[in-house]
PDB file of C-alpha atoms and ligand atoms in Angstrom:
ATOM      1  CA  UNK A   1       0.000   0.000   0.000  1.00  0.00           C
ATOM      2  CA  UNK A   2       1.332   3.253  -1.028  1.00  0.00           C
ATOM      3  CA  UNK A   3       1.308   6.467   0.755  1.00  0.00           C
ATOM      4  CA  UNK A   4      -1.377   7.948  -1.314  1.00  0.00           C
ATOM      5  CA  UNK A   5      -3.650   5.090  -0.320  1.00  0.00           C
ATOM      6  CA  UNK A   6      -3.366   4.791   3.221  1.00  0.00           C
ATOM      7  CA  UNK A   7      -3.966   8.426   2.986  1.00  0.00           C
ATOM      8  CA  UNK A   8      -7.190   8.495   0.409  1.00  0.00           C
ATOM      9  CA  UNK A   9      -8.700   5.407   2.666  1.00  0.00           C
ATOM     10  CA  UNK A  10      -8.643   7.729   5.572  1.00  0.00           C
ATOM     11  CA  UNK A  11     -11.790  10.382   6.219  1.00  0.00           C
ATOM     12  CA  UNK A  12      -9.604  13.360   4.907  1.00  0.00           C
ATOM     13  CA  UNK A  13     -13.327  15.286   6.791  1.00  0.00           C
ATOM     14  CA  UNK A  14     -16.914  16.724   5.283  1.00  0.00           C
ATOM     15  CA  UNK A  15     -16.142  20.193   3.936  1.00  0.00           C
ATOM     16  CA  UNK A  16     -19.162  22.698   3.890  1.00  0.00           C
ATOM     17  CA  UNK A  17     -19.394  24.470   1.183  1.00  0.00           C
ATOM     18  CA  UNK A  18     -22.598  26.802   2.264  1.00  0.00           C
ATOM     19  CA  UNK A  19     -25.300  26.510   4.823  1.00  0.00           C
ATOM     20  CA  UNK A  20     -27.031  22.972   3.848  1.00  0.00           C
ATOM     21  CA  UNK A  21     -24.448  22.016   1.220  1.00  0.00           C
ATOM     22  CA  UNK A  22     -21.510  19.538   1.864  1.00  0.00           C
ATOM     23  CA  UNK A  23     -18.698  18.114  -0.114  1.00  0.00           C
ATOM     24  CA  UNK A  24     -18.283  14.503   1.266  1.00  0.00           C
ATOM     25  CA  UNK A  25     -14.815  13.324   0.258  1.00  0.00           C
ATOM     26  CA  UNK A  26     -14.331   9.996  -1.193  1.00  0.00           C
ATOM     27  CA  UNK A  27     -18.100   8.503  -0.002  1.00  0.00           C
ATOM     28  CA  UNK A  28     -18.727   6.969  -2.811  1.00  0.00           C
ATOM     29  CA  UNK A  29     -14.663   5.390  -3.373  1.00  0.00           C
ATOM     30  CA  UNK A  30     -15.664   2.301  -2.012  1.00  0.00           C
ATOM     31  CA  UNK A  31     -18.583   1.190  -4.359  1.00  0.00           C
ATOM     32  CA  UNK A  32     -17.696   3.169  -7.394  1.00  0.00           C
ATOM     33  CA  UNK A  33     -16.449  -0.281  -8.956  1.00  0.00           C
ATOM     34  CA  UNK A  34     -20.267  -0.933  -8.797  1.00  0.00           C
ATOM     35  CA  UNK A  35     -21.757   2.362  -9.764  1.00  0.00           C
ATOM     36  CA  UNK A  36     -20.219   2.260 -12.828  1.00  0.00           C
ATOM     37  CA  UNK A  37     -21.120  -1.462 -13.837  1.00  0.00           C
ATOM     38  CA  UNK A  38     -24.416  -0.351 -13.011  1.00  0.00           C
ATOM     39  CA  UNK A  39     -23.977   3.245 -14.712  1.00  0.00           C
ATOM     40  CA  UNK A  40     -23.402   0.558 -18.304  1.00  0.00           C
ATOM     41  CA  UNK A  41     -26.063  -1.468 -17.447  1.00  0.00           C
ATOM     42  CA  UNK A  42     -28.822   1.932 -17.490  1.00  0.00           C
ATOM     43  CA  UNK A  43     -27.056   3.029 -20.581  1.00  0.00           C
ATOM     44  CA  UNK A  44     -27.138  -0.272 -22.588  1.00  0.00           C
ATOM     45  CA  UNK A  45     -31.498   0.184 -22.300  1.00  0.00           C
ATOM     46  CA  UNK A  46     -30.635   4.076 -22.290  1.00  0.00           C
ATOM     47  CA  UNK A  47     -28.103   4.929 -24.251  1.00  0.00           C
ATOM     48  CA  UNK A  48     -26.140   8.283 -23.361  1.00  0.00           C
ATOM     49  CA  UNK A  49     -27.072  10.675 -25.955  1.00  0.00           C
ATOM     50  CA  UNK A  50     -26.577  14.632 -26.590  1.00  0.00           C
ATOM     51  CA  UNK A  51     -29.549  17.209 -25.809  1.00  0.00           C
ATOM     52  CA  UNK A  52     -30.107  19.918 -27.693  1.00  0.00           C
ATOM     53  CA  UNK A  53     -31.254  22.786 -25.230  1.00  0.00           C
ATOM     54  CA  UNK A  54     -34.268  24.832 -25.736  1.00  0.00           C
ATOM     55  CA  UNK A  55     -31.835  27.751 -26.965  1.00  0.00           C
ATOM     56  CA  UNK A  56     -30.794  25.471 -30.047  1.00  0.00           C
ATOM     57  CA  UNK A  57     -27.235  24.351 -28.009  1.00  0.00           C
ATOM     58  CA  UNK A  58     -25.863  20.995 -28.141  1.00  0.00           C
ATOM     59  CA  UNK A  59     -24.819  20.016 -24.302  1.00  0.00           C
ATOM     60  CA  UNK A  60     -20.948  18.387 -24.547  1.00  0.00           C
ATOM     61  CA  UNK A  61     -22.218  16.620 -21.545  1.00  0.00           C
ATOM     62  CA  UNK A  62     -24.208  13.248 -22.978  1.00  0.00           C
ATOM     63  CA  UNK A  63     -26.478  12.077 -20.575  1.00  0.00           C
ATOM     64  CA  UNK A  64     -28.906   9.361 -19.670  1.00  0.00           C
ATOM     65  CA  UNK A  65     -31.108   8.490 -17.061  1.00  0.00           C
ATOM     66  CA  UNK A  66     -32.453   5.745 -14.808  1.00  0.00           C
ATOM     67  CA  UNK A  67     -35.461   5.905 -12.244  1.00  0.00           C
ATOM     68  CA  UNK A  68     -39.449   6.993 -12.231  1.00  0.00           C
ATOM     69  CA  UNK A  69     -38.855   9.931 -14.528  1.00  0.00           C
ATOM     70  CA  UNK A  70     -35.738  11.203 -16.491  1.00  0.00           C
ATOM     71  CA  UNK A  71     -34.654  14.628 -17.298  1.00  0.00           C
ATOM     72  CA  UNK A  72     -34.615  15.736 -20.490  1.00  0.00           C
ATOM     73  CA  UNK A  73     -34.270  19.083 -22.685  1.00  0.00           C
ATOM     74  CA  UNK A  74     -36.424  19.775 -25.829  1.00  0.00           C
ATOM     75  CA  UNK A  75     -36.994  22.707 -28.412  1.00  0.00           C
ATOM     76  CA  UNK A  76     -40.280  23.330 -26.172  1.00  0.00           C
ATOM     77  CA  UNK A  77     -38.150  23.137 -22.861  1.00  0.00           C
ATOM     78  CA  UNK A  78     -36.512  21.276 -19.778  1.00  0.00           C
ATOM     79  CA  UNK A  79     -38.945  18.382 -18.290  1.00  0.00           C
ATOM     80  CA  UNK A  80     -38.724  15.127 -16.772  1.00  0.00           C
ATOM     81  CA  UNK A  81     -40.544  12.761 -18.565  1.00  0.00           C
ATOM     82  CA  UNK A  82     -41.341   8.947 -17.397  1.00  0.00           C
ATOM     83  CA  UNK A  83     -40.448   7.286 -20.621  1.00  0.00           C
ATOM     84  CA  UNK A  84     -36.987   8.054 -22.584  1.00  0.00           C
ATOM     85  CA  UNK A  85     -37.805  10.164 -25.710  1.00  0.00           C
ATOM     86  CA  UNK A  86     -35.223   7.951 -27.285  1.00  0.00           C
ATOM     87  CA  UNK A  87     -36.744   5.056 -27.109  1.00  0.00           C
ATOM     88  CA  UNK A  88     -40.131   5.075 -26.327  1.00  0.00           C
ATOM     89  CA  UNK A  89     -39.437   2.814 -23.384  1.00  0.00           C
ATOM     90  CA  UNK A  90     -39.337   3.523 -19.235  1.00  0.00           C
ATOM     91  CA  UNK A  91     -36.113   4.624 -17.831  1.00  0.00           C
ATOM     92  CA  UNK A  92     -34.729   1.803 -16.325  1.00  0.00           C
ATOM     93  CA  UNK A  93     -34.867   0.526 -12.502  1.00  0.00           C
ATOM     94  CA  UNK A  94     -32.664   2.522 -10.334  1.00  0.00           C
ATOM     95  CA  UNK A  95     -30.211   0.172  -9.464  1.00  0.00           C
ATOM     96  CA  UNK A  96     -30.151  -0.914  -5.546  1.00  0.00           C
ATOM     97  CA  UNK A  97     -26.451   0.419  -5.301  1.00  0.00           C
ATOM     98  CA  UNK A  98     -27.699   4.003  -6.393  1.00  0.00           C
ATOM     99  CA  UNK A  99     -30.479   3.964  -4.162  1.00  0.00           C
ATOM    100  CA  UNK A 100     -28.781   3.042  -0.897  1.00  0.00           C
ATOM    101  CA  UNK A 101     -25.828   5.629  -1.895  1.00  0.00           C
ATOM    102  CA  UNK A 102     -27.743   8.435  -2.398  1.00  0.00           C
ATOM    103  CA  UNK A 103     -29.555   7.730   1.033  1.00  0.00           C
ATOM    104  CA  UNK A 104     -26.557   7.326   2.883  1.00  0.00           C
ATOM    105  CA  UNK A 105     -25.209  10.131   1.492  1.00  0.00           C
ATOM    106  CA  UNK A 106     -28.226  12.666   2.353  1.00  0.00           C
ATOM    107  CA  UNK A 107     -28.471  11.157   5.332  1.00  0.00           C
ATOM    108  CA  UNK A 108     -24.617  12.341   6.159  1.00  0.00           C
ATOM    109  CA  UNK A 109     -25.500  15.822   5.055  1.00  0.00           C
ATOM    110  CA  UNK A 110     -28.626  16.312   6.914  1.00  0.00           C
ATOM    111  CA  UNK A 111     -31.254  15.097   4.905  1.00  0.00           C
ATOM    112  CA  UNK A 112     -32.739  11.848   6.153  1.00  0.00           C
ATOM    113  CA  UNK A 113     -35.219   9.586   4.515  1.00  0.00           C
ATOM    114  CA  UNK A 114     -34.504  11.021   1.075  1.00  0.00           C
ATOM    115  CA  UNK A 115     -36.222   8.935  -1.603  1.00  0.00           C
ATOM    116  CA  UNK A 116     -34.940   9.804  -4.978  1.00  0.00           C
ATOM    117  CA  UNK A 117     -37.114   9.500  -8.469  1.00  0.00           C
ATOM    118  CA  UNK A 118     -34.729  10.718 -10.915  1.00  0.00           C
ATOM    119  CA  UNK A 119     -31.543   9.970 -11.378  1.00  0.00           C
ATOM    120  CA  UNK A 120     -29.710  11.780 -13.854  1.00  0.00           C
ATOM    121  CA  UNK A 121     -26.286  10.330 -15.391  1.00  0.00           C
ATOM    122  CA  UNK A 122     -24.060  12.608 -17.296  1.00  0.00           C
ATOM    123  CA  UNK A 123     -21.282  11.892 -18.971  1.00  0.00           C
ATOM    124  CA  UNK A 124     -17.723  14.030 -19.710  1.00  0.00           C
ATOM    125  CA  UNK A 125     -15.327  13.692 -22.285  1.00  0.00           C
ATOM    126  CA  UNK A 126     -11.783  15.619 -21.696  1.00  0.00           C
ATOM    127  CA  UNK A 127     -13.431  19.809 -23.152  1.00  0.00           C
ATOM    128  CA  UNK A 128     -17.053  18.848 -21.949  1.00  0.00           C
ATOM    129  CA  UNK A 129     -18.407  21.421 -19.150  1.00  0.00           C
ATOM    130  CA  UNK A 130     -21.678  22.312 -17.836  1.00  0.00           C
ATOM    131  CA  UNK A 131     -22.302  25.993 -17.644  1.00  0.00           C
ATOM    132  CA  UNK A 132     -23.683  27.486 -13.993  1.00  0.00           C
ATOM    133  CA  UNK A 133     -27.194  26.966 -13.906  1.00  0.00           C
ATOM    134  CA  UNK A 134     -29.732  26.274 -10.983  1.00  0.00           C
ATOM    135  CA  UNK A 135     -31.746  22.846 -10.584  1.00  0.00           C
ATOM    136  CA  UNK A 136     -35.091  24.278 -10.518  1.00  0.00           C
ATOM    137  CA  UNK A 137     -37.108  21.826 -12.723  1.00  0.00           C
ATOM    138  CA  UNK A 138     -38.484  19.530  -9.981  1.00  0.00           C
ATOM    139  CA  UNK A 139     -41.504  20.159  -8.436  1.00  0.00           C
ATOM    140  CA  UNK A 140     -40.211  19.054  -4.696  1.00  0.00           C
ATOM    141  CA  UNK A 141     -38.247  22.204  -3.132  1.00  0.00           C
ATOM    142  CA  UNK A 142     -36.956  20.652   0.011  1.00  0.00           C
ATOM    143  CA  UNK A 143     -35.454  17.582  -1.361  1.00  0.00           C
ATOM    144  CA  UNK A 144     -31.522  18.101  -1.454  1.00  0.00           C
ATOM    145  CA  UNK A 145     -29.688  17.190  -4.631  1.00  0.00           C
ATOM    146  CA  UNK A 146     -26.942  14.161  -4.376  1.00  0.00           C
ATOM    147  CA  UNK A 147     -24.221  14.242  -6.562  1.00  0.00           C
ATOM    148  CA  UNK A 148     -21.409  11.683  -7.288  1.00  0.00           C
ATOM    149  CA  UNK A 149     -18.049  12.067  -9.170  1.00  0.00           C
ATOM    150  CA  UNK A 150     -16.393   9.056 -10.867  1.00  0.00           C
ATOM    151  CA  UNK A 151     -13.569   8.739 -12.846  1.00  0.00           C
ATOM    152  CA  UNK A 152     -11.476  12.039 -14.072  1.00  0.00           C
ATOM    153  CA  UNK A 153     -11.383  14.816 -11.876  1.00  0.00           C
ATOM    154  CA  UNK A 154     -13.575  17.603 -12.552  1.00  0.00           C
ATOM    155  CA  UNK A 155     -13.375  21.513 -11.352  1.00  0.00           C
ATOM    156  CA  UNK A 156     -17.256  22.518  -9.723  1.00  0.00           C
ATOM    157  CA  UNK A 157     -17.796  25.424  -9.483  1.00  0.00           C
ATOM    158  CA  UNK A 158     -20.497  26.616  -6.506  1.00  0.00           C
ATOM    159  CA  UNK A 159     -22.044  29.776  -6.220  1.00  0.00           C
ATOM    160  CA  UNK A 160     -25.193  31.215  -4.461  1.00  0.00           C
ATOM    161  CA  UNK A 161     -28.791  31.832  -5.192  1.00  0.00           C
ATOM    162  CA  UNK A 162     -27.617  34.417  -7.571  1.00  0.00           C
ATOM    163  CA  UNK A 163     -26.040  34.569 -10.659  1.00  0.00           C
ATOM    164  CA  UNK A 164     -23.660  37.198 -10.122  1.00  0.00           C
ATOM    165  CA  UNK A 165     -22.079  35.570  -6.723  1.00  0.00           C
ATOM    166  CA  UNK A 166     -19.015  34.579  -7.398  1.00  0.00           C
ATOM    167  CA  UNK A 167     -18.944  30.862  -7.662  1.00  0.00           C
ATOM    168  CA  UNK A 168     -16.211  29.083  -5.454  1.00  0.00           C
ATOM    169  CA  UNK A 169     -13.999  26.336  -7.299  1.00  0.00           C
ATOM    170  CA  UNK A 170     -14.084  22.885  -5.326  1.00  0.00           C
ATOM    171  CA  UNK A 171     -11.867  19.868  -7.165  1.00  0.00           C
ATOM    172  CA  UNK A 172     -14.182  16.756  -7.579  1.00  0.00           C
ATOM    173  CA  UNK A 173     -11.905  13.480  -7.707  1.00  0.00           C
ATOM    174  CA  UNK A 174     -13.499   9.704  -8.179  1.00  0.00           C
ATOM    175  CA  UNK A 175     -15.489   9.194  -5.322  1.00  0.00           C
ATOM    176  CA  UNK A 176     -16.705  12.284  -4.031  1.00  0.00           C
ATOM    177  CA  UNK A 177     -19.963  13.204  -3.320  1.00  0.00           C
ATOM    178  CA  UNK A 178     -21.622  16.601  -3.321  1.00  0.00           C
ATOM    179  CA  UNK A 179     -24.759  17.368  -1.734  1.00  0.00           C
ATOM    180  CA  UNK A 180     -26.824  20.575  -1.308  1.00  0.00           C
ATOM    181  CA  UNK A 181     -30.832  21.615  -0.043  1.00  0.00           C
ATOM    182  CA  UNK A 182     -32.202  23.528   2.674  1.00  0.00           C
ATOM    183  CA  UNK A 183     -31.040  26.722   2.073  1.00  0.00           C
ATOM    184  CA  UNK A 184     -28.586  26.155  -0.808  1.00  0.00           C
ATOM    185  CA  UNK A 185     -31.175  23.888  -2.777  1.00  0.00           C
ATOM    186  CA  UNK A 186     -31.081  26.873  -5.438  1.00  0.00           C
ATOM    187  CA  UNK A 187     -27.480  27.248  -5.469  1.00  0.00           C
ATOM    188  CA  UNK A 188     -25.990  27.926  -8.815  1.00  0.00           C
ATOM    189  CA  UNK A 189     -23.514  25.264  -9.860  1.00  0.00           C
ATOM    190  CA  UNK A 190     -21.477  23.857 -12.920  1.00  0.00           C
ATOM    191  CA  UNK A 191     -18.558  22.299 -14.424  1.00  0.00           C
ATOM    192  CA  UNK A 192     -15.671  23.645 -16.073  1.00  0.00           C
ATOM    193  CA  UNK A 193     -14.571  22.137 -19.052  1.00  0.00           C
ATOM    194  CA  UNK A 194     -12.947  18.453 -18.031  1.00  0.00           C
ATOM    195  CA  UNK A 195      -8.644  18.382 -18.657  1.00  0.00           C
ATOM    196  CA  UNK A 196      -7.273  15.621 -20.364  1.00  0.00           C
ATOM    197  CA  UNK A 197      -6.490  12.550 -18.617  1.00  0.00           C
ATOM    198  CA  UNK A 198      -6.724   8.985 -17.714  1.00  0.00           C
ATOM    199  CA  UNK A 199      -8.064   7.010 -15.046  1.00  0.00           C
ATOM    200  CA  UNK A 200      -7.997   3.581 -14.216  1.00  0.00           C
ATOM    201  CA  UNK A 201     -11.706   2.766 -14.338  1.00  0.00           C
ATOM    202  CA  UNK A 202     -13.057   5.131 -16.606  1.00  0.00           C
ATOM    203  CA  UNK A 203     -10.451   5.537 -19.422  1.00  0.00           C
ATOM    204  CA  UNK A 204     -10.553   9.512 -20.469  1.00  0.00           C
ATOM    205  CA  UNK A 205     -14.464  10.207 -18.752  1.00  0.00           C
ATOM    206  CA  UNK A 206     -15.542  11.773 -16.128  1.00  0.00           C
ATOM    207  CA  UNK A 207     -18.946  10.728 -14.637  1.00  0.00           C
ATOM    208  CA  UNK A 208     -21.862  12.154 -12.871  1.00  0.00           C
ATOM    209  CA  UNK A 209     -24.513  10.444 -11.424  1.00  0.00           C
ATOM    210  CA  UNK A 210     -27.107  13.154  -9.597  1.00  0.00           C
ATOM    211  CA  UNK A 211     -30.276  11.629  -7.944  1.00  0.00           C
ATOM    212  CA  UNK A 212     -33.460  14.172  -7.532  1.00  0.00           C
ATOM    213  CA  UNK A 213     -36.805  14.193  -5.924  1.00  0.00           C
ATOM    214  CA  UNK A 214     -39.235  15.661  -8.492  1.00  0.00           C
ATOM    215  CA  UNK A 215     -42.488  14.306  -7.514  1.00  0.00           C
TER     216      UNK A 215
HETATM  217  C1  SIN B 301     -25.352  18.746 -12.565  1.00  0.00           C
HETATM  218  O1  SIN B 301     -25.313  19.935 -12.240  1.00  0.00           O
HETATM  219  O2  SIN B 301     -26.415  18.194 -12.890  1.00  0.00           O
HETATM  220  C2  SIN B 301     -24.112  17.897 -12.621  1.00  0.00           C
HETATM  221  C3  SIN B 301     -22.956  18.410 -11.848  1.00  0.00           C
HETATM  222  C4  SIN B 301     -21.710  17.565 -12.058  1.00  0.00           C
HETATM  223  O3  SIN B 301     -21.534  16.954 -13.127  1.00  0.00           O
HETATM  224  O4  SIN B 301     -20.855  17.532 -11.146  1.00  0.00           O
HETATM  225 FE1  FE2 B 302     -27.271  20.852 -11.854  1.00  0.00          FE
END
């Protein structure tokens, strides 16, 4: 065992980021292995694919989803829809290792009991970035969102429930978990674009999974 393991295996601390949002280092390291054979599972029903948003832009994120509804973006608008407008078919199942994550995760951060219906993967190639938005598409406003990093590390950027605050820059690695409600449910939050890279279980991707109550 090498330095930097004995080191990443130990609780390195939660960091809050804002009142009701925490970064929970390396929560998720220990069953990534499994998020991400489940993560190919969802996408061999629901294959990633590219959104075009409402403004005519098409996301370098590709995403997919599994769970009771999935979010999507149309020429019409951003909804969550129960059956993938790829397809035709239901999302499928969220997986058992998902569910007890994101629970466990909440649950760490102050938000028992939460009982996700969407669960929203994306996926990053090295140049893809999400640009600082709010999640304000789901109907339930007191559900946190949980949000996992696997695979190449990413820079989020979190700001506050306005545009113009200054975001703060937080490194995501494999592993980590972000979660934010309460009073930061509206926070505004994205991704600058992903560096080159490699790792180990991913290749050159970085990838999100981020689990929602809408309903
Ligand atoms: C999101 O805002 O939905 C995803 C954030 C991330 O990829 O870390
Ligand atoms: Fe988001």
């Amino acid at each position: 065992m090498s330095m930097g393991d004995l080191f990443s295996g130990m609780t390195q601390g939660n960091e809050q980021l804002a009142p009701g949002a925490w970064l929970l280092r390396g929560f998720a390291r220990d069953v990534a292995t499994i998020l991400l054979r489940d993560v190919a599972s969802v996408a061999e029903i629901a294959p990633f694919r590219h959104l075009v948003t409402p403004g005519g832009y098409t996301m370098s994120v590709a995403m997919t989803n599994c769970g009771r509804v999935g979010w999507t973006s149309e020429a019409r608008g951003y909804r969550y829809a129960s059956t993938d407008p790829g397809t035709g078919r239901q999302w499928p199942d969220l997986p058992d290792s998902f569910a007890d994550l994101a629970r466990r995760a909440a649950e760490t951060a102050g938000f028992p009991d939460f009982d996700p219906d969407a669960c929203l993967i994306n996926r990053y190639v090295p140049g893809s970035r999400l640009s600082l938005h709010q999640d304000r598409d789901e109907n339930d406003r007191t559900a946190p969102i949980v949000s996992v990093s696997l695979g190449l590390p990413a820079v989020f950027q979190f700001g506050g429930l306005s545009r113009t605050d200054r975001p703060a820059r937080y490194r995501l690695e494999h592993g980590d978990v972000v979660v934010w409600g309460g009073p930061s449910r509206f926070a505004y939050h994205g991704v600058l674009p992903v560096a080159d890279g490699y790792h180990p279980e991913t290749g050159n991707l970085r990838i999100n999974i981020t689990f929602r109550k809408v309903f």
